[in-house]
């Protein structure tokens, strides 16, 4: 073949440099298990038994108000064909792993208290964490939410984190795995940079490996979406985190209040929240930073069936809204949220799961013979496999149901 351009070596080298630069900023999606929720518990109410107690109360509500597949399907809007299976697996989950991620809260759910009182609660929390760790009952993921740097709580936040980690080192001699810090109400990337500088100092003082202290930010201010210079603020926040940022959690109530929504419209499925979530998705796609939705503030006022079922219906609908928008994690604030969380998540994963498995297997088989006649694009197949893996991770699906093998490199 005759060619007119004698050499493209210089262009190839520049293309490779651009590719390397892109990979630096967009290393790909996060790997490993993502929890379906984070349960926030005020620090003064946390005990080593709290996750199990939440599970027991959630299971009691489930058995009281939805004793069979019919009532269960009706309460959570689940197809009768899978309602029995979903209920069975939700009940098992509540009995064995009701809380996948717990955040011990020293911020809004805890409030502002005298230093001596908060210091005492830090000591109590350390003892409870130590007991849970030694008994092997600590949730898979766990951590603290400290006060915000945006509203004058920065000194208390740093004191709380230092006191907690120092006492935990003295109690256990190590930092148990799965630990995450929640950094709330971010308004400026510079606050994140200062928090990272503090974490550097804290690791050095504690003798911890550099970079081991990771955190998630809460996107709950308008300034986090559009910053003071009119730019999208989230990429700057991630850049200021210096590789320590694991996730971005949406804060529905602070955000909707900041946007001027009336109280009755401050809800997870409001279009204003959809906008913020979509900005988060675009800003963090391919960065390895995970996304989590916020919480519902609707809980039953008593054990009456009308109260419980109304709260469940609202919460399950909001969880489904999050799932449809690609947010696979959210906040739960009450034991009554656990049945509706798992019911909605499990039904989402199990609805049409045979079709999902069939499509993945068909793609694999066709790929093995050259890929002819493939309908699904590789990116779609990857999304299908991710869905199956999420289902296995949370307990909705048995691992044995997954197609054998992994996706080829081209996917």
C-alpha positions in Angstrom: 0.0 0.0 0.0 1.3 3.4 -0.9 1.3 6.1 1.8 1.7 9.9 1.3 2.8 10.8 4.8 6.2 9.6 5.6 6.0 9.5 9.4 3.5 9.9 12.1 5.8 8.9 15.0 5.7 12.4 16.5 1.9 12.4 16.4 1.7 8.9 17.9 3.9 10.1 20.8 1.7 13.1 21.5 -1.5 10.9 21.3 0.1 8.6 23.9 0.9 11.6 26.1 -2.7 12.7 26.0 -3.9 9.2 26.8 -1.6 9.1 29.8 -2.8 12.5 31.0 -6.4 11.3 30.6 -5.7 8.2 32.6 -4.2 10.2 35.4 -7.5 12.1 35.9 -9.9 9.4 34.9 -8.4 6.0 36.1 -11.7 4.2 35.8 -14.6 3.2 38.1 -14.0 2.1 41.6 -13.5 -1.6 42.2 -14.7 -3.8 45.0 -17.9 -3.8 47.0 -20.0 -0.7 47.4 -22.5 -0.7 50.3 -26.2 -0.1 49.4 -26.5 2.4 52.2 -24.9 4.3 55.0 -26.7 4.3 58.4 -26.1 7.5 60.4 -26.3 7.1 64.1 -25.6 10.0 66.6 -22.5 9.4 68.6 -24.2 9.5 72.0 -26.6 6.7 70.9 -24.0 4.3 69.3 -23.2 1.0 70.9 -21.5 -2.1 69.6 -24.9 -3.7 69.5 -26.6 -1.0 67.5 -26.4 -2.6 64.1 -27.8 -5.8 65.4 -30.6 -3.9 67.3 -31.5 -2.1 64.1 -31.7 -5.4 62.3 -33.9 -7.0 65.0 -36.3 -4.0 65.0 -36.4 -4.0 61.2 -37.1 -7.7 61.1 -39.9 -7.3 63.8 -41.5 -4.6 61.6 -41.2 -6.8 58.5 -42.8 -9.8 60.2 -45.5 -7.8 61.9 -46.7 -5.8 58.9 -45.8 -8.1 56.0 -46.0 -11.6 57.3 -46.3 -13.2 53.8 -45.4 -12.6 50.2 -48.7 -11.0 49.3 -48.6 -8.3 52.0 -44.9 -7.8 51.3 -45.3 -7.3 47.6 -48.2 -4.9 48.2 -46.3 -2.8 50.8 -43.3 -2.3 48.6 -44.8 -2.4 45.1 -43.1 -5.6 44.1 -44.1 -8.0 41.3 -46.0 -11.0 42.8 -43.8 -13.3 40.8 -40.7 -12.4 42.8 -42.2 -11.0 46.0 -41.7 -14.3 47.9 -38.1 -14.6 46.9 -37.4 -11.0 47.7 -39.0 -11.2 51.1 -37.1 -14.3 51.9 -33.8 -12.7 51.1 -34.6 -9.4 52.8 -35.5 -11.3 56.0 -32.1 -13.2 55.8 -30.3 -9.9 55.3 -31.9 -8.3 58.3 -31.0 -11.2 60.4 -27.3 -11.5 59.4 -26.1 -8.2 58.0 -28.7 -5.5 58.5 -26.1 -2.6 58.3 -23.5 -2.6 55.5 -22.0 0.8 56.4 -22.3 2.8 59.6 -21.4 6.4 60.2 -21.1 7.5 63.8 -22.3 11.1 63.7 -20.7 14.1 65.4 -22.4 16.6 63.1 -26.0 17.5 62.5 -27.5 14.4 64.1 -25.3 15.0 67.2 -25.4 18.8 67.5 -23.1 21.3 69.2 -22.1 20.3 72.8 -19.5 21.4 75.3 -16.1 20.0 74.6 -16.0 17.9 77.7 -19.3 16.2 76.7 -18.1 15.5 73.1 -14.8 14.3 74.4 -16.6 11.8 76.8 -18.7 10.5 73.9 -15.5 9.9 71.9 -14.2 7.7 74.6 -17.5 5.8 74.7 -17.5 5.3 71.0 -14.0 4.0 71.0 -14.9 1.4 73.6 -17.9 0.3 71.6 -15.9 0.1 68.4 -13.3 -1.9 70.2 -15.8 -4.3 71.5 -17.5 -4.7 68.1 -14.1 -5.3 66.4 -13.1 -7.9 68.8 -16.4 -9.7 68.6 -16.3 -9.5 64.8 -19.6 -7.6 64.6 -18.3 -4.3 63.1 -20.0 -3.6 59.8 -18.1 -4.1 56.6 -17.7 -0.3 56.3 -17.7 2.2 59.2 -16.5 5.6 60.2 -17.1 9.0 61.7 -18.8 12.1 60.4 -17.1 15.2 61.9 -18.3 18.8 62.0 -18.1 21.0 58.9 -15.2 23.4 58.3 -17.8 25.8 56.7 -19.6 26.9 59.8 -17.0 27.3 62.5 -16.7 23.7 63.6 -13.2 23.0 62.2 -11.4 23.0 65.5 -13.9 20.7 67.0 -13.8 18.4 64.0 -10.0 18.1 64.2 -10.1 17.5 67.9 -12.7 14.8 67.6 -10.9 13.0 64.9 -7.5 13.2 66.7 -9.0 12.1 70.0 -10.9 9.2 68.4 -8.0 7.8 66.4 -5.5 8.2 69.2 -7.8 6.4 71.7 -8.5 3.7 69.2 -4.8 3.1 68.6 -4.3 2.8 72.3 -7.3 0.5 72.6 -6.7 -1.8 69.6 -3.2 -1.1 68.5 -4.5 -0.7 64.9 -7.1 0.9 62.7 -9.7 -1.7 61.6 -10.3 -1.9 57.9 -13.2 -0.2 56.2 -12.8 3.1 58.1 -14.0 6.2 56.3 -14.4 9.9 57.4 -17.4 11.9 56.3 -16.5 15.6 55.6 -19.8 17.5 55.4 -21.1 20.8 53.9 -18.2 21.5 51.5 -18.4 25.0 50.2 -14.8 25.6 49.0 -12.2 23.3 47.6 -9.7 25.1 49.9 -11.4 23.6 52.9 -10.8 20.1 51.5 -7.1 21.0 50.9 -6.8 22.1 54.5 -8.5 18.9 55.8 -6.0 16.9 53.7 -3.1 18.8 55.2 -4.5 18.0 58.7 -4.8 14.3 57.8 -1.2 14.3 56.7 -0.1 15.7 60.1 -2.4 13.2 61.9 -1.0 10.2 60.1 2.5 11.3 60.9 1.7 11.8 64.6 -0.1 8.5 64.9 2.5 6.6 63.0 -0.1 5.5 60.4 0.8 4.8 56.7 0.6 7.9 54.5 -2.7 8.1 52.8 -4.5 5.5 54.9 -7.1 8.1 56.1 -9.7 8.4 53.4 -12.8 10.4 53.3 -16.1 11.1 51.5 -17.4 14.6 51.0 -21.1 15.6 51.3 -22.4 17.6 48.4 -25.1 19.6 50.1 -24.4 23.2 49.2 -25.1 25.1 46.0 -21.4 26.3 46.0 -20.2 22.7 45.6 -22.2 22.4 42.4 -21.3 25.9 41.0 -18.4 27.6 42.8 -17.7 31.3 43.5 -16.2 31.8 40.1 -19.1 30.3 38.2 -17.4 26.9 37.5 -18.5 23.4 38.4 -17.0 23.0 41.8 -16.8 19.3 42.2 -13.7 18.6 40.1 -11.8 21.2 42.1 -13.0 19.5 45.3 -11.8 16.1 44.1 -8.5 17.6 43.0 -8.0 19.2 46.4 -8.5 15.8 48.1 -5.2 14.6 46.8 -6.4 11.0 46.1 -8.0 10.6 49.5 -11.6 11.1 48.4 -13.5 7.8 48.0 -17.1 9.0 47.5 -19.4 12.0 47.1 -22.7 11.8 49.1 -25.6 14.0 48.2 -27.2 15.9 51.1 -30.8 16.5 50.1 -32.1 18.8 52.9 -29.3 21.3 53.1 -29.1 21.5 49.3 -32.9 22.0 48.7 -33.0 24.6 51.5 -30.1 26.4 50.0 -31.9 26.4 46.6 -34.9 28.0 48.4 -37.3 25.1 48.1 -40.3 25.2 50.6 -40.1 22.6 53.3 -42.8 20.4 51.7 -40.7 20.2 48.5 -37.5 19.2 50.3 -37.5 15.6 49.2 -35.1 13.2 47.5 -36.9 12.9 44.3 -37.4 16.6 43.6 -36.1 17.8 40.1 -33.7 20.2 41.8 -32.0 17.1 43.4 -32.0 15.3 40.0 -30.0 18.2 38.6 -27.4 18.1 41.4 -27.1 14.3 41.1 -26.6 14.5 37.3 -23.8 17.1 37.8 -22.2 14.8 40.3 -22.4 11.9 37.9 -20.8 13.8 35.0 -18.1 15.3 37.3 -17.0 12.0 38.8 -17.6 9.5 36.0 -14.4 7.5 35.5 -12.6 9.0 38.5 -13.0 6.1 40.9 -15.1 8.3 43.2 -18.3 6.6 44.2 -21.7 8.3 44.5 -24.3 8.0 47.2 -27.7 9.6 47.4 -29.2 11.2 50.5 -31.9 10.2 52.9 -35.6 10.2 53.5 -36.9 12.1 56.5 -40.2 10.1 56.6 -40.3 7.6 59.4 -43.3 6.0 61.2 -44.5 7.9 64.2 -45.8 4.7 65.8 -46.2 1.0 65.1 -49.6 1.4 63.4 -49.9 -0.3 60.0 -51.0 2.9 58.3 -47.9 4.8 59.7 -45.5 2.0 58.9 -46.8 1.3 55.4 -46.9 4.9 54.4 -43.3 5.5 55.5 -42.3 2.3 53.6 -44.1 3.4 50.5 -42.4 6.8 50.4 -38.9 5.4 51.2 -39.1 2.5 48.7 -40.2 4.9 46.0 -37.3 7.2 46.7 -34.8 4.3 46.7 -36.2 3.2 43.3 -35.8 6.7 42.0 -32.2 6.7 43.1 -31.5 3.4 41.5 -33.0 4.4 38.2 -30.7 7.4 38.2 -27.6 5.2 38.8 -27.2 6.0 42.5 -26.8 2.6 44.1 -26.2 3.8 47.7 -28.1 6.1 50.0 -28.5 7.1 53.6 -30.8 5.4 56.1 -31.6 7.1 59.4 -34.0 4.7 61.2 -34.6 0.9 61.6 -37.8 1.2 59.6 -35.8 2.3 56.6 -34.0 -1.1 56.4 -36.9 -3.2 55.1 -37.8 -0.7 52.5 -34.2 -0.2 51.5 -33.5 -3.9 50.9 -36.9 -4.6 49.5 -36.4 -1.9 46.8 -32.8 -2.8 46.1 -33.4 -6.6 45.9 -36.4 -6.2 43.7 -34.4 -3.9 41.4 -31.7 -6.5 41.1 -34.0 -9.5 40.8 -36.5 -8.1 38.3 -35.5 -9.4 34.9 -32.3 -11.0 36.3 -32.7 -14.1 34.1 -32.7 -11.9 31.0 -29.6 -10.0 32.3 -27.8 -13.3 32.8 -28.9 -14.5 29.4 -27.6 -11.4 27.6 -24.2 -11.6 29.3 -23.9 -15.3 28.4 -25.0 -14.7 24.8 -22.4 -11.9 24.5 -19.6 -14.1 25.9 -20.5 -17.0 23.6 -20.6 -14.7 20.5 -17.4 -13.0 21.5 -15.7 -16.4 21.7 -16.5 -17.0 18.0 -15.5 -13.6 16.7 -18.3 -11.4 18.0 -20.6 -11.7 15.0 -24.3 -10.9 15.5 -23.7 -9.2 18.9 -26.6 -6.8 19.8 -25.3 -5.4 23.0 -22.4 -3.0 23.0 -19.4 -3.9 25.2 -20.2 -1.0 27.5 -23.8 -2.2 28.0 -22.5 -5.7 28.8 -20.1 -4.2 31.4 -23.1 -2.4 33.0 -25.1 -5.7 33.0 -22.2 -7.5 34.7 -21.8 -4.7 37.2 -25.5 -5.0 38.0 -25.0 -8.7 38.7 -22.0 -8.1 40.9 -23.9 -5.5 42.9 -26.7 -8.0 43.4 -24.3 -10.6 44.7 -22.4 -8.2 46.9 -25.6 -7.1 48.8 -27.1 -10.6 49.1 -29.9 -10.3 46.5 -28.4 -12.9 44.2 -26.3 -16.1 44.9 -22.8 -16.0 43.4 -23.4 -19.3 41.7 -26.0 -17.6 39.4 -23.3 -15.4 37.8 -22.1 -16.4 34.3 -18.8 -18.2 34.4 -15.7 -16.3 33.5 -15.1 -12.6 33.2 -15.5 -10.0 30.5 -12.8 -9.9 27.8 -10.5 -7.0 27.8 -12.4 -5.3 25.0 -15.4 -4.8 27.2 
